[in-house]
């Protein structure tokens, strides 16, 4: 880790040269000063994934911190869990048949306006170790493509389908009678705050490219999914400890929760923040 200069009220230590940073000097159970909040906001935009260690917060404090960034999101699957609709439980035990997020994805891109960010607060980690989450930098994923491939992708739009995780990850049919969101987004978008271009597809939700035959769409999407899965320099690893909160910018990252700890357990709670703008073409 390397200390990043320029912050007065928080400590910022980078996890890699371009994605992920640990934030020190903050107690999320207490109100933040305006200066602390604006420095956390800047660190989050710069580093895309920010990690707060040793936090002792309850659900209300978790939601209060998240609300500083916008209104809270209710996950389309949340109705099946019960409990607070704004808090998504991420629970894996020896009896789990799948674990949420065990595959590359950006949260809920099937929504017309996907969440702008998510905060996962982990309270139980596997006692054998493991259970890291990998985060990939989608600005860099775009930059690494050739100019020819960028030019092919820029005018394209893809369909993001909320039924896809059931079929591909959970290996069950989507519940009958449910209307899962399905929306289209440009494949290359501009981040609404940084103005930088990024690749906006993910294997969790992106089902097909508009205006192409099935094989054409599949070939291009699979090549892009492989690009994410086979390029480790895109990633930072978050090694969880109990009482770690990680906040990611869902507009320019993907993540993959690694399930390498069966039969051990892991538990966290996620609060997501509503986006305020449809993803915009570059
Ligand atoms: C998720 O996809 O939000 C879950 C991530 C994790 O469990 O690390």
Coordinates of C-alpha atoms and ligand atoms in Angstrom, one line a residue:
X1 CA 0.0 0.0 0.0
X2 CA 1.2 3.6 -0.7
X3 CA 0.1 6.7 1.1
X4 CA -1.7 9.2 -1.2
X5 CA -0.9 12.9 -0.6
X6 CA -3.4 15.7 -0.7
X7 CA -5.9 14.7 1.9
X8 CA -6.1 16.7 5.2
X9 CA -8.9 15.0 7.2
X10 CA -8.5 11.3 6.2
X11 CA -5.7 8.9 5.4
X12 CA -5.8 7.3 1.9
X13 CA -3.5 4.3 1.1
X14 CA -3.8 2.9 -2.4
X15 CA -4.1 -0.9 -2.9
X16 CA -2.9 -0.8 -6.5
X17 CA -1.7 2.0 -8.8
X18 CA -5.2 2.7 -10.2
X19 CA -8.0 1.0 -8.2
X20 CA -8.8 0.5 -4.5
X21 CA -7.7 2.5 -1.5
X22 CA -8.0 2.1 2.3
X23 CA -9.4 5.1 4.2
X24 CA -8.1 5.7 7.7
X25 CA -9.1 8.2 10.4
X26 CA -12.9 7.8 10.0
X27 CA -15.5 6.4 12.4
X28 CA -18.6 5.7 10.5
X29 CA -20.7 5.4 13.6
X30 CA -20.3 9.1 14.2
X31 CA -21.3 12.1 12.1
X32 CA -18.7 13.1 9.5
X33 CA -17.5 16.7 9.1
X34 CA -18.1 18.3 5.7
X35 CA -14.4 18.2 5.0
X36 CA -14.2 14.5 5.8
X37 CA -17.2 13.8 3.6
X38 CA -15.9 15.7 0.6
X39 CA -12.5 14.0 0.9
X40 CA -14.1 10.6 1.1
X41 CA -16.2 11.5 -1.9
X42 CA -13.1 12.5 -3.8
X43 CA -11.1 9.4 -2.8
X44 CA -14.1 7.2 -3.9
X45 CA -14.1 9.0 -7.4
X46 CA -10.4 8.7 -7.7
X47 CA -9.9 5.1 -6.5
X48 CA -13.4 3.6 -7.4
X49 CA -13.3 1.3 -4.4
X50 CA -12.7 2.5 -0.8
X51 CA -12.3 0.3 2.2
X52 CA -12.9 1.3 5.8
X53 CA -11.5 -1.1 8.4
X54 CA -12.6 -1.7 12.0
X55 CA -16.0 0.0 11.8
X56 CA -18.7 -0.8 14.4
X57 CA -22.0 0.2 12.9
X58 CA -25.6 -0.9 13.1
X59 CA -28.0 -1.0 10.1
X60 CA -29.2 2.6 10.7
X61 CA -25.7 3.9 10.8
X62 CA -24.9 2.0 7.6
X63 CA -27.9 3.5 5.9
X64 CA -27.1 7.0 7.2
X65 CA -23.6 6.9 5.7
X66 CA -25.1 5.6 2.4
X67 CA -27.8 8.3 2.3
X68 CA -25.1 10.9 2.3
X69 CA -24.5 9.9 -1.4
X70 CA -28.1 9.6 -2.4
X71 CA -31.4 7.8 -1.9
X72 CA -31.3 4.1 -1.2
X73 CA -32.0 1.4 -3.7
X74 CA -34.3 -1.7 -3.2
X75 CA -32.9 -4.8 -4.9
X76 CA -35.4 -6.5 -7.3
X77 CA -34.8 -9.8 -5.4
X78 CA -35.2 -8.3 -2.0
X79 CA -38.8 -9.2 -1.6
X80 CA -37.8 -12.9 -1.3
X81 CA -35.6 -12.3 1.8
X82 CA -37.8 -10.3 4.1
X83 CA -36.3 -7.8 6.5
X84 CA -35.4 -4.2 5.7
X85 CA -36.0 -3.8 1.9
X86 CA -33.0 -1.4 1.7
X87 CA -30.6 -3.9 3.2
X88 CA -29.5 -6.8 1.1
X89 CA -28.1 -9.7 3.1
X90 CA -25.1 -11.4 1.6
X91 CA -25.0 -14.7 3.4
X92 CA -23.1 -17.9 2.5
X93 CA -23.1 -21.1 4.6
X94 CA -22.3 -24.8 4.1
X95 CA -25.9 -25.2 2.9
X96 CA -25.8 -22.5 0.3
X97 CA -26.3 -23.6 -3.3
X98 CA -24.8 -20.4 -4.7
X99 CA -23.3 -17.3 -3.2
X100 CA -24.3 -13.8 -4.3
X101 CA -21.8 -12.2 -6.6
X102 CA -19.7 -15.3 -7.4
X103 CA -19.1 -14.1 -11.0
X104 CA -18.1 -10.9 -12.7
X105 CA -20.9 -8.3 -12.5
X106 CA -21.9 -4.7 -12.0
X107 CA -24.8 -4.4 -9.6
X108 CA -28.3 -4.4 -11.1
X109 CA -27.4 -3.0 -14.6
X110 CA -30.8 -4.4 -15.7
X111 CA -32.3 -1.3 -14.1
X112 CA -33.0 1.7 -16.2
X113 CA -30.8 3.7 -13.9
X114 CA -28.5 1.3 -12.1
X115 CA -27.2 2.0 -8.6
X116 CA -24.4 4.6 -8.4
X117 CA -22.6 2.7 -5.7
X118 CA -22.9 -0.1 -3.1
X119 CA -21.6 -0.4 0.4
X120 CA -21.0 -3.9 1.8
X121 CA -20.4 -4.2 5.5
X122 CA -18.9 -7.6 6.3
X123 CA -19.2 -8.9 9.9
X124 CA -18.3 -12.6 9.5
X125 CA -15.5 -13.8 7.4
X126 CA -14.5 -17.5 6.8
X127 CA -12.2 -18.7 9.6
X128 CA -10.0 -20.5 7.1
X129 CA -9.3 -17.2 5.1
X130 CA -10.5 -16.6 1.6
X131 CA -13.7 -15.0 0.5
X132 CA -12.0 -12.0 -1.0
X133 CA -13.8 -9.7 -3.5
X134 CA -12.1 -8.7 -6.7
X135 CA -12.9 -5.4 -8.2
X136 CA -12.1 -4.5 -11.9
X137 CA -11.5 -1.0 -13.2
X138 CA -13.7 -0.5 -16.3
X139 CA -11.9 2.7 -17.4
X140 CA -8.7 0.6 -17.7
X141 CA -10.6 -2.2 -19.4
X142 CA -11.7 0.3 -22.1
X143 CA -8.2 1.9 -22.4
X144 CA -6.5 -1.5 -23.0
X145 CA -8.6 -2.2 -26.1
X146 CA -7.2 -1.3 -29.6
X147 CA -8.5 1.8 -31.3
X148 CA -10.2 -0.4 -33.9
X149 CA -12.1 -2.4 -31.3
X150 CA -13.1 0.8 -29.4
X151 CA -14.5 2.2 -32.7
X152 CA -16.5 -0.9 -33.2
X153 CA -18.0 -0.8 -29.7
X154 CA -18.7 2.9 -29.3
X155 CA -22.0 3.0 -31.3
X156 CA -23.3 -0.2 -29.9
X157 CA -26.1 -0.8 -27.3
X158 CA -26.6 -3.9 -25.2
X159 CA -29.6 -5.4 -23.4
X160 CA -29.2 -6.0 -19.7
X161 CA -31.6 -8.6 -18.4
X162 CA -32.6 -9.1 -14.7
X163 CA -33.6 -12.8 -15.4
X164 CA -30.0 -13.6 -16.5
X165 CA -28.5 -14.2 -13.0
X166 CA -31.1 -16.8 -12.3
X167 CA -30.3 -18.8 -15.4
X168 CA -26.5 -18.3 -15.4
X169 CA -25.5 -18.1 -11.7
X170 CA -28.3 -19.4 -9.6
X171 CA -29.1 -22.2 -12.1
X172 CA -32.8 -22.0 -11.6
X173 CA -35.6 -20.5 -13.7
X174 CA -36.6 -17.0 -12.6
X175 CA -39.7 -17.1 -10.3
X176 CA -42.9 -17.3 -12.4
X177 CA -45.0 -14.2 -12.8
X178 CA -42.2 -11.8 -11.8
X179 CA -41.4 -9.0 -14.1
X180 CA -37.6 -8.6 -14.0
X181 CA -36.2 -5.3 -15.3
X182 CA -34.6 -5.4 -18.7
X183 CA -33.0 -2.2 -20.1
X184 CA -30.6 -1.2 -22.8
X185 CA -27.4 0.8 -22.2
X186 CA -24.6 1.9 -24.5
X187 CA -21.5 -0.4 -24.4
X188 CA -19.1 2.5 -24.0
X189 CA -20.3 5.2 -21.6
X190 CA -19.0 8.4 -20.0
X191 CA -18.8 8.5 -16.2
X192 CA -21.3 11.2 -15.2
X193 CA -18.8 12.8 -12.7
X194 CA -15.3 12.2 -14.0
X195 CA -16.2 12.5 -17.7
X196 CA -14.0 9.5 -18.5
X197 CA -14.9 6.8 -21.0
X198 CA -15.4 3.2 -19.8
X199 CA -16.5 -0.2 -21.0
X200 CA -20.1 -0.9 -19.8
X201 CA -21.0 -4.6 -20.2
X202 CA -20.9 -7.3 -17.6
X203 CA -21.4 -11.1 -17.7
X204 CA -23.9 -10.9 -14.8
X205 CA -26.6 -9.0 -16.7
X206 CA -25.5 -8.2 -20.3
X207 CA -27.6 -10.6 -22.5
X208 CA -27.1 -9.4 -26.1
X209 CA -26.0 -6.6 -28.4
X210 CA -28.8 -4.9 -30.2
X211 CA -28.9 -5.1 -34.0
X212 CA -26.6 -8.2 -34.3
X213 CA -27.3 -11.8 -34.9
X214 CA -27.0 -14.1 -31.9
X215 CA -23.6 -15.5 -32.9
X216 CA -22.2 -12.0 -33.6
X217 CA -23.5 -10.7 -30.3
X218 CA -22.2 -13.8 -28.4
X219 CA -18.8 -13.6 -30.0
X220 CA -18.2 -10.0 -29.1
X221 CA -19.7 -10.3 -25.6
X222 CA -17.7 -13.4 -24.8
X223 CA -14.5 -11.7 -26.0
X224 CA -15.2 -8.8 -23.7
X225 CA -16.1 -11.0 -20.7
X226 CA -12.8 -12.9 -21.3
X227 CA -11.0 -9.6 -21.4
X228 CA -12.3 -8.8 -17.9
X229 CA -11.7 -12.3 -16.5
X230 CA -8.2 -12.8 -18.0
X231 CA -6.7 -9.4 -17.2
X232 CA -5.5 -9.4 -13.6
X233 CA -4.0 -5.9 -13.9
X234 CA -7.5 -4.6 -14.0
X235 CA -8.1 -5.7 -10.4
X236 CA -7.7 -4.9 -6.8
X237 CA -8.4 -7.6 -4.1
X238 CA -10.4 -6.6 -1.0
X239 CA -9.3 -9.0 1.8
X240 CA -12.2 -8.8 4.2
X241 CA -11.8 -8.8 8.0
X242 CA -14.9 -8.6 10.3
X243 CA -16.1 -5.0 10.5
X244 CA -14.8 -3.9 7.1
X245 CA -17.0 -1.7 5.0
X246 CA -16.2 -1.4 1.3
X247 CA -17.9 1.2 -0.9
X248 CA -17.6 0.8 -4.7
X249 CA -18.4 3.1 -7.6
X250 CA -20.9 0.9 -9.5
X251 CA -20.7 3.2 -12.5
X252 CA -17.1 2.2 -13.4
X253 CA -16.3 -1.1 -11.8
X254 CA -17.3 -4.8 -11.8
X255 CA -16.7 -7.2 -9.0
X256 CA -16.5 -10.9 -8.3
X257 CA -17.0 -12.4 -4.8
X258 CA -14.7 -15.5 -4.7
X259 CA -16.4 -18.6 -3.1
X260 CA -13.3 -20.5 -2.1
X261 CA -14.3 -21.2 1.5
X262 CA -17.0 -23.9 1.5
X263 CA -18.1 -25.3 4.0
X264 CA -17.3 -22.1 6.0
X265 CA -19.6 -19.1 6.4
X266 CA -19.4 -15.5 5.4
X267 CA -22.0 -12.7 6.2
X268 CA -22.3 -9.1 5.3
X269 CA -25.0 -6.6 4.5
X270 CA -25.2 -4.4 1.4
X271 CA -26.8 -1.0 1.0
X272 CA -26.9 0.4 -2.5
X273 CA -27.5 4.0 -3.6
X274 CA -29.8 4.9 -6.4
X275 CA -28.2 6.3 -9.5
X276 CA -29.4 9.7 -10.7
X277 CA -28.8 9.5 -14.5
X278 CA -29.1 6.8 -17.2
X279 CA -25.6 5.6 -18.4
X280 CA -24.7 8.0 -21.2
X281 CA -23.1 7.1 -24.5
X282 CA -19.5 8.3 -24.9
Ligands
LIG1 C1 -22.1 -8.4 -4.3 O1 -22.1 -8.8 -5.4 O2 -22.5 -7.4 -3.9 C2 -21.5 -9.3 -3.2 C3 -20.1 -9.0 -3.1 C4 -19.4 -9.9 -2.0 O3 -20.1 -10.7 -1.4 O4 -18.2 -9.7 -1.8

